[in-house]
mmCIF file with all atom_site columns, C-alpha atoms in Angstrom:
data_model
loop_
_atom_site.group_PDB
_atom_site.id
_atom_site.type_symbol
_atom_site.label_atom_id
_atom_site.label_alt_id
_atom_site.label_comp_id
_atom_site.label_asym_id
_atom_site.label_entity_id
_atom_site.label_seq_id
_atom_site.pdbx_PDB_ins_code
_atom_site.Cartn_x
_atom_site.Cartn_y
_atom_site.Cartn_z
_atom_site.occupancy
_atom_site.B_iso_or_equiv
_atom_site.pdbx_formal_charge
_atom_site.auth_seq_id
_atom_site.auth_comp_id
_atom_site.auth_asym_id
_atom_site.auth_atom_id
_atom_site.pdbx_PDB_model_num
ATOM 1   C CA . MET A 1 1   ? -26.486 247.246 156.026 1.00 50.00 ? 1   MET A CA 1
ATOM 2   C CA . TRP A 1 2   ? -30.072 246.939 154.565 1.00 48.00 ? 2   TRP A CA 1
ATOM 3   C CA . ARG A 1 3   ? -31.576 247.397 158.369 1.00 51.00 ? 3   ARG A CA 1
ATOM 4   C CA . ARG A 1 4   ? -29.603 250.629 158.595 1.00 52.00 ? 4   ARG A CA 1
ATOM 5   C CA . ALA A 1 5   ? -31.211 251.715 155.148 1.00 53.00 ? 5   ALA A CA 1
ATOM 6   C CA . ALA A 1 6   ? -34.581 250.484 156.046 1.00 48.00 ? 6   ALA A CA 1
ATOM 7   C CA . VAL A 1 7   ? -34.792 252.600 159.397 1.00 45.00 ? 7   VAL A CA 1
ATOM 8   C CA . ALA A 1 8   ? -33.423 255.679 157.357 1.00 49.00 ? 8   ALA A CA 1
ATOM 9   C CA . ALA A 1 9   ? -37.068 254.983 154.634 1.00 52.00 ? 9   ALA A CA 1
ATOM 10  C CA . GLY A 1 10  ? -39.143 255.291 157.880 1.00 45.00 ? 10  GLY A CA 1
ATOM 11  C CA . ARG A 1 11  ? -38.686 252.283 160.354 1.00 43.00 ? 11  ARG A CA 1
ATOM 12  C CA . GLY A 1 12  ? -38.006 253.054 163.777 1.00 37.00 ? 12  GLY A CA 1
ATOM 13  C CA . LEU A 1 13  ? -39.063 251.457 167.189 1.00 29.00 ? 13  LEU A CA 1
ATOM 14  C CA . PRO A 1 14  ? -42.562 252.278 168.040 1.00 30.00 ? 14  PRO A CA 1
ATOM 15  C CA . GLY A 1 15  ? -43.475 254.347 171.232 1.00 32.00 ? 15  GLY A CA 1
ATOM 16  C CA . MET A 1 16  ? -40.196 254.396 172.230 1.00 29.00 ? 16  MET A CA 1
ATOM 17  C CA . ALA A 1 17  ? -39.829 258.497 171.866 1.00 32.00 ? 17  ALA A CA 1
ATOM 18  C CA . GLY A 1 18  ? -40.496 260.478 175.007 1.00 34.00 ? 18  GLY A CA 1
ATOM 19  C CA . ARG A 1 19  ? -40.840 257.869 177.375 1.00 35.00 ? 19  ARG A CA 1
ATOM 20  C CA . ARG A 1 20  ? -39.673 258.785 181.048 1.00 35.00 ? 20  ARG A CA 1
ATOM 21  C CA . TRP A 1 21  ? -38.465 256.199 183.579 1.00 31.00 ? 21  TRP A CA 1
ATOM 22  C CA . ARG A 1 22  ? -40.742 255.476 186.480 1.00 40.00 ? 22  ARG A CA 1
ATOM 23  C CA . SER A 1 23  ? -40.040 254.523 190.067 1.00 41.00 ? 23  SER A CA 1
ATOM 24  C CA . GLY A 1 24  ? -40.320 251.337 190.465 1.00 44.00 ? 24  GLY A CA 1
ATOM 25  C CA . ALA A 1 25  ? -40.526 250.189 187.007 1.00 48.00 ? 25  ALA A CA 1
ATOM 26  C CA . GLY A 1 26  ? -36.790 249.201 187.392 1.00 57.00 ? 26  GLY A CA 1
ATOM 27  C CA . SER A 1 27  ? -33.257 250.314 186.607 1.00 60.00 ? 27  SER A CA 1
ATOM 28  C CA . PRO A 1 28  ? -32.741 252.308 183.053 1.00 59.00 ? 28  PRO A CA 1
ATOM 29  C CA . GLU A 1 29  ? -30.214 249.526 181.931 1.00 60.00 ? 29  GLU A CA 1
ATOM 30  C CA . ARG A 1 30  ? -32.713 246.707 182.718 1.00 62.00 ? 30  ARG A CA 1
ATOM 31  C CA . ALA A 1 31  ? -35.408 248.289 180.782 1.00 59.00 ? 31  ALA A CA 1
ATOM 32  C CA . ALA A 1 32  ? -33.202 249.133 178.088 1.00 57.00 ? 32  ALA A CA 1
ATOM 33  C CA . ALA A 1 33  ? -31.762 245.909 177.113 1.00 55.00 ? 33  ALA A CA 1
ATOM 34  C CA . GLU A 1 34  ? -35.637 244.329 177.563 1.00 65.00 ? 34  GLU A CA 1
ATOM 35  C CA . ARG A 1 35  ? -36.269 246.698 174.877 1.00 73.00 ? 35  ARG A CA 1
ATOM 36  C CA . ALA A 1 36  ? -33.034 247.102 172.666 1.00 72.00 ? 36  ALA A CA 1
ATOM 37  C CA . PRO A 1 37  ? -33.444 244.728 169.506 1.00 77.00 ? 37  PRO A CA 1
ATOM 38  C CA . ARG A 1 38  ? -30.703 242.215 169.401 1.00 80.00 ? 38  ARG A CA 1
ATOM 39  C CA . ILE A 1 39  ? -28.020 242.995 166.847 1.00 82.00 ? 39  ILE A CA 1
ATOM 40  C CA . TYR A 1 40  ? -28.035 239.124 165.551 1.00 83.00 ? 40  TYR A CA 1
ATOM 41  C CA . THR A 1 41  ? -30.843 238.078 164.481 1.00 80.00 ? 41  THR A CA 1
ATOM 42  C CA . ARG A 1 42  ? -29.512 234.547 162.993 1.00 81.00 ? 42  ARG A CA 1
ATOM 43  C CA . THR A 1 43  ? -32.215 234.926 160.363 1.00 78.00 ? 43  THR A CA 1
ATOM 44  C CA . GLY A 1 44  ? -28.942 234.983 157.731 1.00 80.00 ? 44  GLY A CA 1
ATOM 45  C CA . ASP A 1 45  ? -27.134 232.182 158.801 1.00 77.00 ? 45  ASP A CA 1
ATOM 46  C CA . SER A 1 46  ? -28.516 229.904 156.162 1.00 77.00 ? 46  SER A CA 1
ATOM 47  C CA . GLY A 1 47  ? -27.136 232.522 153.565 1.00 84.00 ? 47  GLY A CA 1
ATOM 48  C CA . PHE A 1 48  ? -30.075 234.449 152.703 1.00 75.00 ? 48  PHE A CA 1
ATOM 49  C CA . SER A 1 49  ? -31.686 237.978 153.612 1.00 82.00 ? 49  SER A CA 1
ATOM 50  C CA . SER A 1 50  ? -34.236 239.953 153.125 1.00 76.00 ? 50  SER A CA 1
ATOM 51  C CA . THR A 1 51  ? -34.912 242.953 150.868 1.00 72.00 ? 51  THR A CA 1
ATOM 52  C CA . PHE A 1 52  ? -37.015 245.735 152.504 1.00 78.00 ? 52  PHE A CA 1
ATOM 53  C CA . THR A 1 53  ? -40.042 244.634 150.215 1.00 75.00 ? 53  THR A CA 1
ATOM 54  C CA . GLY A 1 54  ? -39.622 241.114 152.661 1.00 76.00 ? 54  GLY A CA 1
ATOM 55  C CA . GLU A 1 55  ? -38.004 238.957 149.829 1.00 78.00 ? 55  GLU A CA 1
ATOM 56  C CA . ARG A 1 56  ? -35.597 236.563 151.098 1.00 83.00 ? 56  ARG A CA 1
ATOM 57  C CA . ARG A 1 57  ? -32.601 237.000 148.184 1.00 78.00 ? 57  ARG A CA 1
ATOM 58  C CA . PRO A 1 58  ? -29.096 235.039 148.380 1.00 71.00 ? 58  PRO A CA 1
ATOM 59  C CA . LYS A 1 59  ? -26.462 237.115 150.015 1.00 84.00 ? 59  LYS A CA 1
ATOM 60  C CA . GLY A 1 60  ? -24.538 237.014 146.909 1.00 82.00 ? 60  GLY A CA 1
ATOM 61  C CA . ASP A 1 61  ? -27.360 238.532 144.976 1.00 86.00 ? 61  ASP A CA 1
ATOM 62  C CA . ARG A 1 62  ? -26.569 241.989 143.517 1.00 93.00 ? 62  ARG A CA 1
ATOM 63  C CA . ILE A 1 63  ? -28.562 243.595 145.784 1.00 93.00 ? 63  ILE A CA 1
ATOM 64  C CA . PHE A 1 64  ? -26.634 242.969 148.523 1.00 92.00 ? 64  PHE A CA 1
ATOM 65  C CA . GLU A 1 65  ? -23.365 243.427 146.682 1.00 95.00 ? 65  GLU A CA 1
ATOM 66  C CA . ALA A 1 66  ? -24.735 246.986 146.271 1.00 96.00 ? 66  ALA A CA 1
ATOM 67  C CA . LEU A 1 67  ? -25.614 247.744 149.409 1.00 96.00 ? 67  LEU A CA 1
ATOM 68  C CA . GLY A 1 68  ? -22.356 246.099 150.627 1.00 96.00 ? 68  GLY A CA 1
ATOM 69  C CA . ALA A 1 69  ? -20.028 248.037 148.471 1.00 97.00 ? 69  ALA A CA 1
ATOM 70  C CA . THR A 1 70  ? -22.180 251.647 149.324 1.00 98.00 ? 70  THR A CA 1
ATOM 71  C CA . ASP A 1 71  ? -21.726 250.542 152.976 1.00 97.00 ? 71  ASP A CA 1
ATOM 72  C CA . GLU A 1 72  ? -18.065 250.511 152.903 1.00 98.00 ? 72  GLU A CA 1
ATOM 73  C CA . LEU A 1 73  ? -18.272 254.030 150.728 1.00 98.00 ? 73  LEU A CA 1
ATOM 74  C CA . SER A 1 74  ? -20.133 255.515 153.715 1.00 98.00 ? 74  SER A CA 1
ATOM 75  C CA . SER A 1 75  ? -16.592 253.956 156.164 1.00 98.00 ? 75  SER A CA 1
ATOM 76  C CA . ALA A 1 76  ? -14.448 254.964 153.598 1.00 98.00 ? 76  ALA A CA 1
ATOM 77  C CA . ILE A 1 77  ? -15.749 258.775 154.278 1.00 98.00 ? 77  ILE A CA 1
ATOM 78  C CA . GLY A 1 78  ? -16.330 258.439 157.723 1.00 98.00 ? 78  GLY A CA 1
ATOM 79  C CA . LEU A 1 79  ? -12.289 257.481 157.931 1.00 98.00 ? 79  LEU A CA 1
ATOM 80  C CA . ALA A 1 80  ? -12.030 260.471 155.156 1.00 98.00 ? 80  ALA A CA 1
ATOM 81  C CA . GLY A 1 81  ? -13.653 263.175 157.295 1.00 98.00 ? 81  GLY A CA 1
ATOM 82  C CA . GLU A 1 82  ? -11.997 262.184 160.479 1.00 98.00 ? 82  GLU A CA 1
ATOM 83  C CA . PHE A 1 83  ? -8.347  262.674 159.068 1.00 98.00 ? 83  PHE A CA 1
ATOM 84  C CA . SER A 1 84  ? -10.002 265.896 157.478 1.00 98.00 ? 84  SER A CA 1
ATOM 85  C CA . SER A 1 85  ? -11.510 267.226 160.749 1.00 98.00 ? 85  SER A CA 1
ATOM 86  C CA . GLU A 1 86  ? -8.343  267.028 162.343 1.00 97.00 ? 86  GLU A CA 1
ATOM 87  C CA . LYS A 1 87  ? -6.917  269.334 159.932 1.00 97.00 ? 87  LYS A CA 1
ATOM 88  C CA . GLY A 1 88  ? -9.609  271.922 160.427 1.00 97.00 ? 88  GLY A CA 1
ATOM 89  C CA . HIS A 1 89  ? -11.212 271.836 157.006 1.00 98.00 ? 89  HIS A CA 1
ATOM 90  C CA . THR A 1 90  ? -14.859 272.992 156.730 1.00 96.00 ? 90  THR A CA 1
ATOM 91  C CA . PHE A 1 91  ? -15.944 270.654 154.010 1.00 98.00 ? 91  PHE A CA 1
ATOM 92  C CA . VAL A 1 92  ? -16.415 267.784 156.784 1.00 98.00 ? 92  VAL A CA 1
ATOM 93  C CA . ASP A 1 93  ? -20.405 268.828 157.228 1.00 98.00 ? 93  ASP A CA 1
ATOM 94  C CA . GLN A 1 94  ? -20.368 268.178 153.538 1.00 98.00 ? 94  GLN A CA 1
ATOM 95  C CA . LEU A 1 95  ? -19.042 264.853 154.091 1.00 98.00 ? 95  LEU A CA 1
ATOM 96  C CA . HIS A 1 96  ? -21.596 264.311 157.006 1.00 98.00 ? 96  HIS A CA 1
ATOM 97  C CA . LYS A 1 97  ? -24.202 265.164 154.746 1.00 98.00 ? 97  LYS A CA 1
ATOM 98  C CA . VAL A 1 98  ? -23.247 262.458 151.767 1.00 98.00 ? 98  VAL A CA 1
ATOM 99  C CA . GLN A 1 99  ? -23.280 259.584 154.493 1.00 98.00 ? 99  GLN A CA 1
ATOM 100 C CA . CYS A 1 100 ? -26.782 260.478 155.369 1.00 97.00 ? 100 CYS A CA 1
ATOM 101 C CA . MET A 1 101 ? -27.674 260.198 151.660 1.00 97.00 ? 101 MET A CA 1
ATOM 102 C CA . LEU A 1 102 ? -25.807 257.314 151.433 1.00 98.00 ? 102 LEU A CA 1
ATOM 103 C CA . GLN A 1 103 ? -28.339 255.557 153.809 1.00 96.00 ? 103 GLN A CA 1
ATOM 104 C CA . ASP A 1 104 ? -30.965 256.826 151.340 1.00 95.00 ? 104 ASP A CA 1
ATOM 105 C CA . VAL A 1 105 ? -29.048 255.460 148.463 1.00 96.00 ? 105 VAL A CA 1
ATOM 106 C CA . GLY A 1 106 ? -29.188 252.030 150.343 1.00 94.00 ? 106 GLY A CA 1
ATOM 107 C CA . SER A 1 107 ? -32.853 252.095 151.194 1.00 92.00 ? 107 SER A CA 1
ATOM 108 C CA . ASN A 1 108 ? -33.075 252.562 147.504 1.00 94.00 ? 108 ASN A CA 1
ATOM 109 C CA . ILE A 1 109 ? -30.958 249.854 146.687 1.00 93.00 ? 109 ILE A CA 1
ATOM 110 C CA . ALA A 1 110 ? -33.167 247.714 149.655 1.00 89.00 ? 110 ALA A CA 1
ATOM 111 C CA . THR A 1 111 ? -36.331 247.902 147.475 1.00 88.00 ? 111 THR A CA 1
ATOM 112 C CA . PRO A 1 112 ? -36.371 246.237 144.604 1.00 85.00 ? 112 PRO A CA 1
ATOM 113 C CA . LEU A 1 113 ? -38.704 247.908 142.081 1.00 81.00 ? 113 LEU A CA 1
ATOM 114 C CA . SER A 1 114 ? -39.666 244.631 140.461 1.00 81.00 ? 114 SER A CA 1
ATOM 115 C CA . SER A 1 115 ? -41.337 243.673 144.074 1.00 78.00 ? 115 SER A CA 1
ATOM 116 C CA . ALA A 1 116 ? -41.766 246.908 145.778 1.00 73.00 ? 116 ALA A CA 1
ATOM 117 C CA . ARG A 1 117 ? -46.089 248.738 146.417 1.00 81.00 ? 117 ARG A CA 1
ATOM 118 C CA . GLU A 1 118 ? -46.717 252.032 146.191 1.00 81.00 ? 118 GLU A CA 1
ATOM 119 C CA . ALA A 1 119 ? -45.898 252.845 149.547 1.00 80.00 ? 119 ALA A CA 1
ATOM 120 C CA . HIS A 1 120 ? -42.295 251.026 149.197 1.00 80.00 ? 120 HIS A CA 1
ATOM 121 C CA . ARG A 1 121 ? -41.760 253.488 146.204 1.00 80.00 ? 121 ARG A CA 1
ATOM 122 C CA . LYS A 1 122 ? -42.909 256.351 147.567 1.00 80.00 ? 122 LYS A CA 1
ATOM 123 C CA . ARG A 1 123 ? -40.737 255.734 151.226 1.00 84.00 ? 123 ARG A CA 1
ATOM 124 C CA . THR A 1 124 ? -37.338 255.221 149.431 1.00 83.00 ? 124 THR A CA 1
ATOM 125 C CA . SER A 1 125 ? -37.641 257.296 146.107 1.00 85.00 ? 125 SER A CA 1
ATOM 126 C CA . PHE A 1 126 ? -34.477 259.302 145.391 1.00 92.00 ? 126 PHE A CA 1
ATOM 127 C CA . SER A 1 127 ? -34.554 262.690 143.592 1.00 94.00 ? 127 SER A CA 1
ATOM 128 C CA . GLU A 1 128 ? -32.274 264.813 141.561 1.00 96.00 ? 128 GLU A CA 1
ATOM 129 C CA . LYS A 1 129 ? -31.976 267.695 144.066 1.00 97.00 ? 129 LYS A CA 1
ATOM 130 C CA . PRO A 1 130 ? -28.705 265.985 145.728 1.00 97.00 ? 130 PRO A CA 1
ATOM 131 C CA . ILE A 1 131 ? -27.341 265.311 142.498 1.00 98.00 ? 131 ILE A CA 1
ATOM 132 C CA . LEU A 1 132 ? -27.604 269.276 141.772 1.00 98.00 ? 132 LEU A CA 1
ATOM 133 C CA . GLU A 1 133 ? -26.414 269.999 144.869 1.00 98.00 ? 133 GLU A CA 1
ATOM 134 C CA . LEU A 1 134 ? -23.254 267.864 144.411 1.00 98.00 ? 134 LEU A CA 1
ATOM 135 C CA . GLU A 1 135 ? -22.580 269.424 141.122 1.00 98.00 ? 135 GLU A CA 1
ATOM 136 C CA . GLN A 1 136 ? -22.718 273.147 143.223 1.00 98.00 ? 136 GLN A CA 1
ATOM 137 C CA . TRP A 1 137 ? -19.977 271.967 145.023 1.00 98.00 ? 137 TRP A CA 1
ATOM 138 C CA . ILE A 1 138 ? -17.883 270.436 142.532 1.00 98.00 ? 138 ILE A CA 1
ATOM 139 C CA . ASP A 1 139 ? -17.686 273.561 140.617 1.00 98.00 ? 139 ASP A CA 1
ATOM 140 C CA . SER A 1 140 ? -16.850 275.271 143.595 1.00 98.00 ? 140 SER A CA 1
ATOM 141 C CA . TYR A 1 141 ? -13.801 273.484 144.756 1.00 98.00 ? 141 TYR A CA 1
ATOM 142 C CA . SER A 1 142 ? -12.689 273.657 141.261 1.00 97.00 ? 142 SER A CA 1
ATOM 143 C CA . GLU A 1 143 ? -13.063 277.326 140.507 1.00 97.00 ? 143 GLU A CA 1
ATOM 144 C CA . GLN A 1 144 ? -10.488 277.037 143.474 1.00 96.00 ? 144 GLN A CA 1
ATOM 145 C CA . LEU A 1 145 ? -7.698  274.534 142.138 1.00 96.00 ? 145 LEU A CA 1
ATOM 146 C CA . PRO A 1 146 ? -5.030  275.078 139.924 1.00 92.00 ? 146 PRO A CA 1
ATOM 147 C CA . PRO A 1 147 ? -5.275  273.449 136.526 1.00 91.00 ? 147 PRO A CA 1
ATOM 148 C CA . LEU A 1 148 ? -5.059  270.040 136.137 1.00 90.00 ? 148 LEU A CA 1
ATOM 149 C CA . ARG A 1 149 ? -1.941  268.958 133.530 1.00 89.00 ? 149 ARG A CA 1
ATOM 150 C CA . ALA A 1 150 ? -0.555  265.604 134.563 1.00 91.00 ? 150 ALA A CA 1
ATOM 151 C CA . PHE A 1 151 ? -2.408  262.451 135.595 1.00 94.00 ? 151 PHE A CA 1
ATOM 152 C CA . ILE A 1 152 ? -2.850  262.733 139.720 1.00 93.00 ? 152 ILE A CA 1
ATOM 153 C CA . LEU A 1 153 ? -1.712  259.690 142.247 1.00 95.00 ? 153 LEU A CA 1
ATOM 154 C CA . PRO A 1 154 ? -3.496  258.972 145.500 1.00 96.00 ? 154 PRO A CA 1
ATOM 155 C CA . SER A 1 155 ? -1.241  261.203 147.342 1.00 96.00 ? 155 SER A CA 1
ATOM 156 C CA . GLY A 1 156 ? -1.200  264.477 149.063 1.00 96.00 ? 156 GLY A CA 1
ATOM 157 C CA . GLY A 1 157 ? -1.804  263.515 152.779 1.00 97.00 ? 157 GLY A CA 1
ATOM 158 C CA . ARG A 1 158 ? -3.874  261.852 155.142 1.00 97.00 ? 158 ARG A CA 1
ATOM 159 C CA . SER A 1 159 ? -6.385  263.887 154.513 1.00 98.00 ? 159 SER A CA 1
ATOM 160 C CA . SER A 1 160 ? -6.394  263.983 150.470 1.00 98.00 ? 160 SER A CA 1
ATOM 161 C CA . ALA A 1 161 ? -5.449  259.855 150.539 1.00 98.00 ? 161 ALA A CA 1
ATOM 162 C CA . ALA A 1 162 ? -8.721  258.930 152.624 1.00 98.00 ? 162 ALA A CA 1
ATOM 163 C CA . LEU A 1 163 ? -10.775 261.340 149.948 1.00 98.00 ? 163 LEU A CA 1
ATOM 164 C CA . HIS A 1 164 ? -8.845  259.087 147.014 1.00 98.00 ? 164 HIS A CA 1
ATOM 165 C CA . LEU A 1 165 ? -9.433  256.275 148.835 1.00 98.00 ? 165 LEU A CA 1
ATOM 166 C CA . SER A 1 166 ? -13.384 256.734 148.841 1.00 98.00 ? 166 SER A CA 1
ATOM 167 C CA . ARG A 1 167 ? -13.557 258.056 145.188 1.00 98.00 ? 167 ARG A CA 1
ATOM 168 C CA . ALA A 1 168 ? -12.143 254.569 144.377 1.00 98.00 ? 168 ALA A CA 1
ATOM 169 C CA . VAL A 1 169 ? -14.443 252.475 146.609 1.00 98.00 ? 169 VAL A CA 1
ATOM 170 C CA . CYS A 1 170 ? -17.593 255.030 145.193 1.00 98.00 ? 170 CYS A CA 1
ATOM 171 C CA . ARG A 1 171 ? -16.920 254.226 141.486 1.00 98.00 ? 171 ARG A CA 1
ATOM 172 C CA . ARG A 1 172 ? -16.899 250.252 142.752 1.00 98.00 ? 172 ARG A CA 1
ATOM 173 C CA . ALA A 1 173 ? -20.255 251.438 144.121 1.00 98.00 ? 173 ALA A CA 1
ATOM 174 C CA . GLU A 1 174 ? -21.643 252.806 141.338 1.00 98.00 ? 174 GLU A CA 1
ATOM 175 C CA . ARG A 1 175 ? -20.681 249.615 138.847 1.00 98.00 ? 175 ARG A CA 1
ATOM 176 C CA . CYS A 1 176 ? -22.551 247.244 141.050 1.00 97.00 ? 176 CYS A CA 1
ATOM 177 C CA . VAL A 1 177 ? -25.555 249.957 141.143 1.00 98.00 ? 177 VAL A CA 1
ATOM 178 C CA . VAL A 1 178 ? -25.456 250.306 137.361 1.00 98.00 ? 178 VAL A CA 1
ATOM 179 C CA . PRO A 1 179 ? -26.381 246.772 136.467 1.00 97.00 ? 179 PRO A CA 1
ATOM 180 C CA . LEU A 1 180 ? -29.709 247.346 138.796 1.00 96.00 ? 180 LEU A CA 1
ATOM 181 C CA . VAL A 1 181 ? -30.659 250.813 137.318 1.00 96.00 ? 181 VAL A CA 1
ATOM 182 C CA . GLN A 1 182 ? -30.461 248.814 134.133 1.00 97.00 ? 182 GLN A CA 1
ATOM 183 C CA . ALA A 1 183 ? -32.694 245.995 135.220 1.00 95.00 ? 183 ALA A CA 1
ATOM 184 C CA . GLY A 1 184 ? -35.502 248.421 136.149 1.00 92.00 ? 184 GLY A CA 1
ATOM 185 C CA . GLU A 1 185 ? -35.003 247.537 139.889 1.00 91.00 ? 185 GLU A CA 1
ATOM 186 C CA . ALA A 1 186 ? -33.175 250.773 141.434 1.00 92.00 ? 186 ALA A CA 1
ATOM 187 C CA . ASP A 1 187 ? -33.636 254.605 140.317 1.00 94.00 ? 187 ASP A CA 1
ATOM 188 C CA . PRO A 1 188 ? -31.366 255.954 137.876 1.00 95.00 ? 188 PRO A CA 1
ATOM 189 C CA . ASN A 1 189 ? -31.015 258.864 140.117 1.00 97.00 ? 189 ASN A CA 1
ATOM 190 C CA . VAL A 1 190 ? -28.790 256.145 142.438 1.00 97.00 ? 190 VAL A CA 1
ATOM 191 C CA . ALA A 1 191 ? -26.613 255.651 139.961 1.00 98.00 ? 191 ALA A CA 1
ATOM 192 C CA . LYS A 1 192 ? -26.192 259.262 138.872 1.00 98.00 ? 192 LYS A CA 1
ATOM 193 C CA . TYR A 1 193 ? -25.702 260.314 142.410 1.00 98.00 ? 193 TYR A CA 1
ATOM 194 C CA . LEU A 1 194 ? -22.648 257.726 143.125 1.00 98.00 ? 194 LEU A CA 1
ATOM 195 C CA . ASN A 1 195 ? -21.451 259.444 139.479 1.00 98.00 ? 195 ASN A CA 1
ATOM 196 C CA . ARG A 1 196 ? -21.494 262.704 140.517 1.00 98.00 ? 196 ARG A CA 1
ATOM 197 C CA . LEU A 1 197 ? -19.993 262.134 144.183 1.00 98.00 ? 197 LEU A CA 1
ATOM 198 C CA . SER A 1 198 ? -16.670 260.288 142.684 1.00 98.00 ? 198 SER A CA 1
ATOM 199 C CA . ASP A 1 199 ? -16.159 263.585 140.896 1.00 98.00 ? 199 ASP A CA 1
ATOM 200 C CA . TYR A 1 200 ? -16.898 265.568 144.003 1.00 98.00 ? 200 TYR A CA 1
ATOM 201 C CA . LEU A 1 201 ? -14.689 263.082 146.119 1.00 98.00 ? 201 LEU A CA 1
ATOM 202 C CA . PHE A 1 202 ? -11.770 263.610 143.250 1.00 98.00 ? 202 PHE A CA 1
ATOM 203 C CA . VAL A 1 203 ? -12.042 267.291 143.196 1.00 98.00 ? 203 VAL A CA 1
ATOM 204 C CA . LEU A 1 204 ? -12.184 267.188 147.216 1.00 98.00 ? 204 LEU A CA 1
ATOM 205 C CA . ALA A 1 205 ? -9.435  265.262 147.402 1.00 98.00 ? 205 ALA A CA 1
ATOM 206 C CA . ARG A 1 206 ? -7.421  268.020 145.458 1.00 98.00 ? 206 ARG A CA 1
ATOM 207 C CA . TYR A 1 207 ? -8.767  270.721 147.389 1.00 98.00 ? 207 TYR A CA 1
ATOM 208 C CA . ALA A 1 208 ? -7.365  269.525 150.322 1.00 98.00 ? 208 ALA A CA 1
ATOM 209 C CA . ALA A 1 209 ? -3.654  268.584 149.535 1.00 98.00 ? 209 ALA A CA 1
ATOM 210 C CA . MET A 1 210 ? -4.122  272.248 148.347 1.00 97.00 ? 210 MET A CA 1
ATOM 211 C CA . LYS A 1 211 ? -5.689  273.512 151.769 1.00 97.00 ? 211 LYS A CA 1
ATOM 212 C CA . GLU A 1 212 ? -2.576  271.811 153.382 1.00 97.00 ? 212 GLU A CA 1
ATOM 213 C CA . GLY A 1 213 ? 0.093   272.758 151.608 1.00 97.00 ? 213 GLY A CA 1
ATOM 214 C CA . LYS A 1 214 ? 0.654   269.114 150.291 1.00 96.00 ? 214 LYS A CA 1
ATOM 215 C CA . GLU A 1 215 ? 2.192   267.840 147.223 1.00 94.00 ? 215 GLU A CA 1
ATOM 216 C CA . GLU A 1 216 ? 0.092   266.036 144.958 1.00 94.00 ? 216 GLU A CA 1
ATOM 217 C CA . LYS A 1 217 ? 2.317   263.072 143.337 1.00 95.00 ? 217 LYS A CA 1
ATOM 218 C CA . ILE A 1 218 ? 2.206   262.607 139.520 1.00 92.00 ? 218 ILE A CA 1
ATOM 219 C CA . TYR A 1 219 ? 2.177   259.823 137.162 1.00 92.00 ? 219 TYR A CA 1
ATOM 220 C CA . ILE A 1 220 ? 5.383   259.660 135.345 1.00 92.00 ? 220 ILE A CA 1
ATOM 221 C CA . LYS A 1 221 ? 6.412   257.427 132.808 1.00 89.00 ? 221 LYS A CA 1
ATOM 222 C CA . PRO A 1 222 ? 8.797   254.752 133.270 1.00 89.00 ? 222 PRO A CA 1
ATOM 223 C CA . GLU A 1 223 ? 11.917  254.974 131.706 1.00 87.00 ? 223 GLU A CA 1
ATOM 224 C CA . PRO A 1 224 ? 12.266  252.331 128.539 1.00 86.00 ? 224 PRO A CA 1
#
């Protein structure tokens, strides 16, 4: 996850863009194989991994816990987006934008402020703008929903249920990030973003169920 976060922070493969294949230089497949980095590096076999600042930390470190939870969240949202796309929901583009923002979240998490230089901080800073955008989306969908009068269980069709699952994963990611923020290792805006994102996913799950005409199951207290 941190490698993808580093790419989002601006680290790419230099000199690759715009190159053309020349005759006699070998096949494109061979050249690509020679240039492409390997997926596996073996550098984590001892149970340690690196942050964007170059620190080596145990894989059980809370930074990697938070990165893993954020990565899982993006995967869950990707699944929800596929289900929603099949139903023609117009909010799919928003979900894709959220996934892109989660890459920026990961970049910030992978750059612990205790070891970050000024150049690192500039590259991986996280602004308030995405938080305000989520709030606008939440307000827009909330205005179209019926009042909430009972505790809703994850349900309402595949799109809605997948969005509820994403919301639950988002809550866990937030719980992983909050200690980093409290320790001064991550930007407070990252935790705020995850907090708003879980609210957005909840409202969106309800909206998807409404648009698809699916029933939302509610909590019914069992008889004593």
